[in-house]
Tab-separated table of C-alpha atoms in Angstrom:
chain	number	residue	atom	x	y	z
A	14	GLY	CA	233.604	152.354	228.837
A	15	GLU	CA	234.120	153.035	232.525
A	16	THR	CA	232.473	155.886	234.347
A	17	SER	CA	234.304	158.009	236.872
A	18	ASN	CA	232.079	156.993	239.868
A	19	GLY	CA	234.217	159.124	242.151
A	20	VAL	CA	237.356	157.251	241.064
A	21	MET	CA	240.210	159.489	240.006
A	22	ARG	CA	242.405	158.375	237.108
A	23	ILE	CA	246.083	159.321	237.256
A	24	VAL	CA	248.062	159.304	234.024
A	25	GLY	CA	251.858	159.528	234.044
A	26	LEU	CA	253.375	161.622	231.251
A	27	THR	CA	257.056	161.267	230.424
A	28	GLY	CA	259.537	161.298	227.559
A	29	GLY	CA	263.144	161.939	226.635
A	30	ILE	CA	264.832	165.328	226.713
A	31	ALA	CA	263.763	167.606	223.810
A	32	CYS	CA	261.019	165.242	222.591
A	33	GLY	CA	258.293	167.900	222.772
A	34	LYS	CA	256.642	166.967	226.081
A	35	SER	CA	256.039	170.627	226.983
A	36	THR	CA	253.981	171.063	223.776
A	37	VAL	CA	251.789	168.132	224.852
A	38	VAL	CA	251.472	169.517	228.413
A	39	GLY	CA	250.353	172.877	226.984
A	40	ALA	CA	247.593	171.165	224.979
A	41	ILE	CA	246.433	169.171	228.027
A	42	GLU	CA	246.319	172.281	230.240
A	43	ARG	CA	244.272	174.163	227.627
A	44	PHE	CA	241.693	171.407	228.064
A	45	GLY	CA	241.487	172.258	231.751
A	46	VAL	CA	243.003	168.955	232.893
A	47	PRO	CA	245.225	169.512	235.954
A	48	VAL	CA	248.918	168.714	235.435
A	49	ILE	CA	251.198	168.037	238.417
A	50	ASP	CA	254.604	169.297	237.241
A	51	CYS	CA	257.326	167.336	239.080
A	52	ASP	CA	260.153	169.609	237.853
A	53	LYS	CA	258.297	172.669	239.135
A	54	ILE	CA	257.769	170.998	242.524
A	55	ALA	CA	261.482	170.077	242.622
A	56	ARG	CA	262.304	173.775	242.199
A	57	GLN	CA	259.734	174.850	244.810
A	58	VAL	CA	261.211	172.659	247.572
A	59	VAL	CA	264.549	174.522	247.335
A	60	VAL	CA	263.385	178.157	247.108
A	61	PRO	CA	265.086	180.684	249.447
A	62	GLY	CA	263.792	180.300	253.001
A	63	SER	CA	262.760	176.663	252.507
A	64	GLY	CA	263.904	173.881	254.808
A	65	GLY	CA	265.219	172.041	251.756
A	66	LEU	CA	267.604	174.837	250.760
A	67	LYS	CA	268.756	175.337	254.364
A	68	GLN	CA	269.688	171.648	254.591
A	69	ILE	CA	271.493	171.741	251.231
A	70	VAL	CA	273.561	174.748	252.389
A	71	GLN	CA	274.376	172.957	255.668
A	72	SER	CA	275.576	169.914	253.700
A	73	PHE	CA	277.318	171.573	250.727
A	74	GLY	CA	278.258	175.093	251.925
A	75	ASP	CA	277.419	178.649	250.805
A	76	ASP	CA	279.244	178.220	247.476
A	77	ILE	CA	276.141	176.588	245.990
A	78	LEU	CA	274.148	179.832	246.358
A	79	HIS	CA	273.843	182.755	243.948
A	80	GLN	CA	274.350	186.235	245.414
A	81	ASP	CA	270.562	186.669	245.642
A	82	GLY	CA	270.306	183.562	247.866
A	83	THR	CA	268.830	181.245	245.228
A	84	LEU	CA	270.293	177.818	244.509
A	85	ASP	CA	273.128	177.749	241.970
A	86	ARG	CA	272.218	174.504	240.220
A	87	LYS	CA	275.350	174.490	238.063
A	88	ALA	CA	277.625	174.773	241.100
A	89	LEU	CA	275.708	172.023	242.896
A	90	GLY	CA	275.715	169.907	239.733
A	91	LYS	CA	279.511	170.069	239.540
A	92	ILE	CA	279.794	168.831	243.147
A	93	ILE	CA	277.482	165.838	242.702
A	94	PHE	CA	278.275	164.950	239.066
A	95	ASN	CA	281.134	162.531	239.762
A	96	ASP	CA	280.438	161.846	243.440
A	97	SER	CA	277.735	159.241	244.025
A	98	GLU	CA	277.836	159.718	247.827
A	99	LYS	CA	277.209	163.449	247.502
A	100	ARG	CA	274.399	162.736	245.008
A	101	LYS	CA	272.804	160.333	247.507
A	102	GLN	CA	273.171	162.979	250.220
A	103	LEU	CA	271.354	165.520	248.032
A	104	ASN	CA	268.635	162.985	247.150
A	105	ARG	CA	268.043	162.273	250.853
A	106	ILE	CA	267.275	165.976	251.322
A	107	THR	CA	265.191	166.626	248.214
A	108	ILE	CA	263.355	163.403	247.282
A	109	PRO	CA	261.224	163.075	250.474
A	110	ARG	CA	260.189	166.738	250.145
A	111	ILE	CA	259.351	166.379	246.444
A	112	SER	CA	257.404	163.147	247.102
A	113	ARG	CA	255.390	164.746	249.924
A	114	ALA	CA	254.458	167.717	247.727
A	115	ILE	CA	253.447	165.464	244.795
A	116	PHE	CA	251.337	163.148	246.965
A	117	TRP	CA	249.724	166.119	248.718
A	118	SER	CA	248.764	167.498	245.300
A	119	ILE	CA	247.319	164.107	244.261
A	120	PHE	CA	245.382	163.854	247.529
A	121	THR	CA	243.981	167.383	247.072
A	122	HIS	CA	242.654	166.484	243.617
A	123	PHE	CA	241.222	163.228	244.970
A	124	VAL	CA	239.222	164.891	247.745
A	125	LEU	CA	238.002	167.583	245.340
A	126	GLY	CA	236.600	164.889	243.070
A	127	THR	CA	238.844	165.635	240.083
A	128	PRO	CA	238.307	162.718	237.667
A	129	LEU	CA	241.543	162.950	235.667
A	130	VAL	CA	245.017	164.145	236.723
A	131	ILE	CA	248.244	164.108	234.706
A	132	ILE	CA	251.620	163.718	236.429
A	133	ASP	CA	254.339	165.306	234.286
A	134	ALA	CA	257.420	163.367	235.417
A	135	PRO	CA	260.530	163.421	233.173
A	136	THR	CA	262.199	160.645	235.204
A	137	LEU	CA	259.065	158.536	235.819
A	138	TYR	CA	260.716	155.287	234.687
A	139	GLU	CA	264.121	156.098	236.176
A	140	THR	CA	262.939	156.814	239.741
A	141	LYS	CA	259.916	154.423	239.586
A	142	SER	CA	258.456	155.938	242.789
A	143	LEU	CA	255.344	157.343	241.060
A	144	LEU	CA	254.636	154.335	238.831
A	145	PRO	CA	252.420	152.568	241.439
A	146	VAL	CA	249.960	155.502	241.510
A	147	CYS	CA	249.675	155.821	237.709
A	148	HIS	CA	246.810	153.961	236.025
A	149	SER	CA	248.640	154.311	232.712
A	150	VAL	CA	251.723	155.988	231.278
A	151	VAL	CA	252.038	158.071	228.105
A	152	VAL	CA	255.481	158.560	226.566
A	153	VAL	CA	256.102	161.488	224.221
A	154	ALA	CA	258.686	160.330	221.683
A	155	THR	CA	260.382	161.582	218.539
A	156	SER	CA	263.096	160.383	216.154
A	157	GLU	CA	266.727	160.468	217.334
A	158	GLU	CA	267.529	162.984	214.587
A	159	LYS	CA	264.778	165.393	215.647
A	160	GLN	CA	265.673	165.004	219.325
A	161	LEU	CA	269.297	165.971	218.622
A	162	GLU	CA	268.284	168.846	216.346
A	163	TRP	CA	265.777	170.266	218.880
A	164	LEU	CA	268.167	169.931	221.834
A	165	MET	CA	270.992	171.718	219.985
A	166	ALA	CA	268.590	174.528	218.990
A	167	ARG	CA	267.034	174.814	222.466
A	168	ASP	CA	270.261	174.868	224.480
A	169	LYS	CA	272.443	176.393	221.738
A	170	SER	CA	274.814	173.500	222.382
A	171	SER	CA	277.296	171.638	220.202
A	172	LYS	CA	276.401	168.274	218.675
A	173	GLU	CA	278.824	166.525	221.088
A	174	ASP	CA	277.303	168.181	224.196
A	175	ALA	CA	273.765	167.420	223.032
A	176	MET	CA	274.666	163.784	222.281
A	177	SER	CA	276.233	163.301	225.719
A	178	ARG	CA	273.119	164.730	227.424
A	179	ILE	CA	270.870	162.376	225.449
A	180	LYS	CA	273.159	159.406	226.167
A	181	SER	CA	273.198	160.178	229.919
A	182	GLN	CA	269.439	159.515	230.071
A	183	MET	CA	267.352	156.382	229.785
A	184	PRO	CA	266.860	155.787	226.022
A	185	THR	CA	263.470	156.941	224.722
A	186	ALA	CA	263.148	153.585	222.896
A	187	GLU	CA	263.164	151.806	226.291
A	188	LYS	CA	260.447	154.120	227.632
A	189	VAL	CA	258.380	153.484	224.487
A	190	LYS	CA	258.482	149.707	225.185
A	191	LEU	CA	257.268	150.214	228.758
A	192	ALA	CA	254.483	152.727	228.082
A	193	GLN	CA	250.783	151.972	227.718
A	194	LYS	CA	250.490	154.745	225.121
A	195	VAL	CA	253.027	156.523	222.896
A	196	LEU	CA	252.467	159.964	221.428
A	197	TRP	CA	254.823	160.307	218.454
A	198	ASN	CA	255.943	163.898	217.993
A	199	THR	CA	257.426	163.528	214.513
A	200	GLY	CA	255.228	165.837	212.436
A	201	THR	CA	254.229	169.475	212.722
A	202	ARG	CA	253.378	171.211	216.000
A	203	GLU	CA	249.697	171.243	214.928
A	204	GLU	CA	249.730	167.470	214.375
A	205	THR	CA	251.209	166.943	217.851
A	206	LEU	CA	248.584	169.223	219.416
A	207	ASP	CA	245.853	167.249	217.596
A	208	LYS	CA	247.279	163.970	218.952
A	209	ALA	CA	247.361	165.374	222.491
A	210	THR	CA	243.748	166.558	222.165
A	211	SER	CA	242.639	163.125	220.895
A	212	LEU	CA	244.448	161.454	223.785
A	213	ILE	CA	242.692	163.569	226.426
A	214	LYS	CA	239.312	163.002	224.721
A	215	GLU	CA	239.980	159.261	224.768
A	216	TYR	CA	240.765	159.284	228.511
A	217	ARG	CA	237.677	161.392	229.203
A	218	ASN	CA	235.455	159.083	227.142
A	219	ASN	CA	236.821	156.019	228.957
A	220	LEU	CA	235.889	157.647	232.248
A	221	GLY	CA	232.463	158.669	231.018
A	222	ILE	CA	233.226	162.278	231.891
A	223	SER	CA	230.853	164.664	230.152
A	224	ARG	CA	232.599	167.633	231.730
A	225	LEU	CA	236.092	167.744	233.131
A	226	PHE	CA	235.442	168.540	236.774
A	227	SER	CA	232.725	166.384	238.271
A	228	MET	CA	231.958	166.868	241.959
A	229	PRO	CA	230.840	163.465	243.171
A	230	ALA	CA	229.659	162.968	246.738
A	231	ILE	CA	233.189	162.055	247.747
A	232	GLY	CA	234.302	165.493	246.590
A	233	LEU	CA	232.145	167.360	249.079
A	234	SER	CA	232.944	165.178	252.083
A	235	GLY	CA	236.554	165.086	250.957
A	236	LEU	CA	236.704	168.872	250.704
A	237	ALA	CA	235.671	169.120	254.354
A	238	LEU	CA	238.340	166.562	255.290
A	239	TRP	CA	240.930	168.465	253.245
A	240	MET	CA	240.116	171.745	255.041
A	241	ILE	CA	240.400	170.062	258.447
A	242	ILE	CA	243.776	168.576	257.563
A	243	ARG	CA	245.027	171.949	256.252
A	244	PHE	CA	244.124	173.592	259.559
A	245	LEU	CA	245.680	170.817	261.640
A	246	LEU	CA	249.035	170.706	259.805
């Protein structure tokens, strides 16, 4: 197989709603592999005091804030749900900020010499913006019956509400066709954790990584560059 040779591998991880992706992420993180969580970054760019939230308030008014100053996602969701122009307006504020944060995180891992990074991106195939940086994509999938059952249990929602949420997204079957690897989450939790462990071992073996964090020469020079950039920005 390949060896890392200072080359970082980026693996995109995606899947449908309530397919068990968070279980897989948990297994990967226990291995010590860094996971860039796109949903978490999306929340960070609109925390109180951020430029992102200030711009959203300027565009949509104070009604989209909770009393404690945090973003009321439900209120904002109602505004943009049936208004494509307003949705585009919101995307113009948030997407550049989210992209910058994701690429900064990737760059940080690159200069530190991290051999393997996972990007956890629920809408990887829908937005397509991160696909060019991914060496391969893993889709976590389950049966339609299990997906519906898990979503209803998780959100305590009716069958109709759960179905409409699933239908509003890109079908998991389409993602499965596009992916380089599919992790089927159709058995027990233990079986899924075993599959996730095998997957990470396979990626590590392909890279020739004997331990997870190698520090090739590029890592040391890159670390210096990273520190300089941090001080300049």
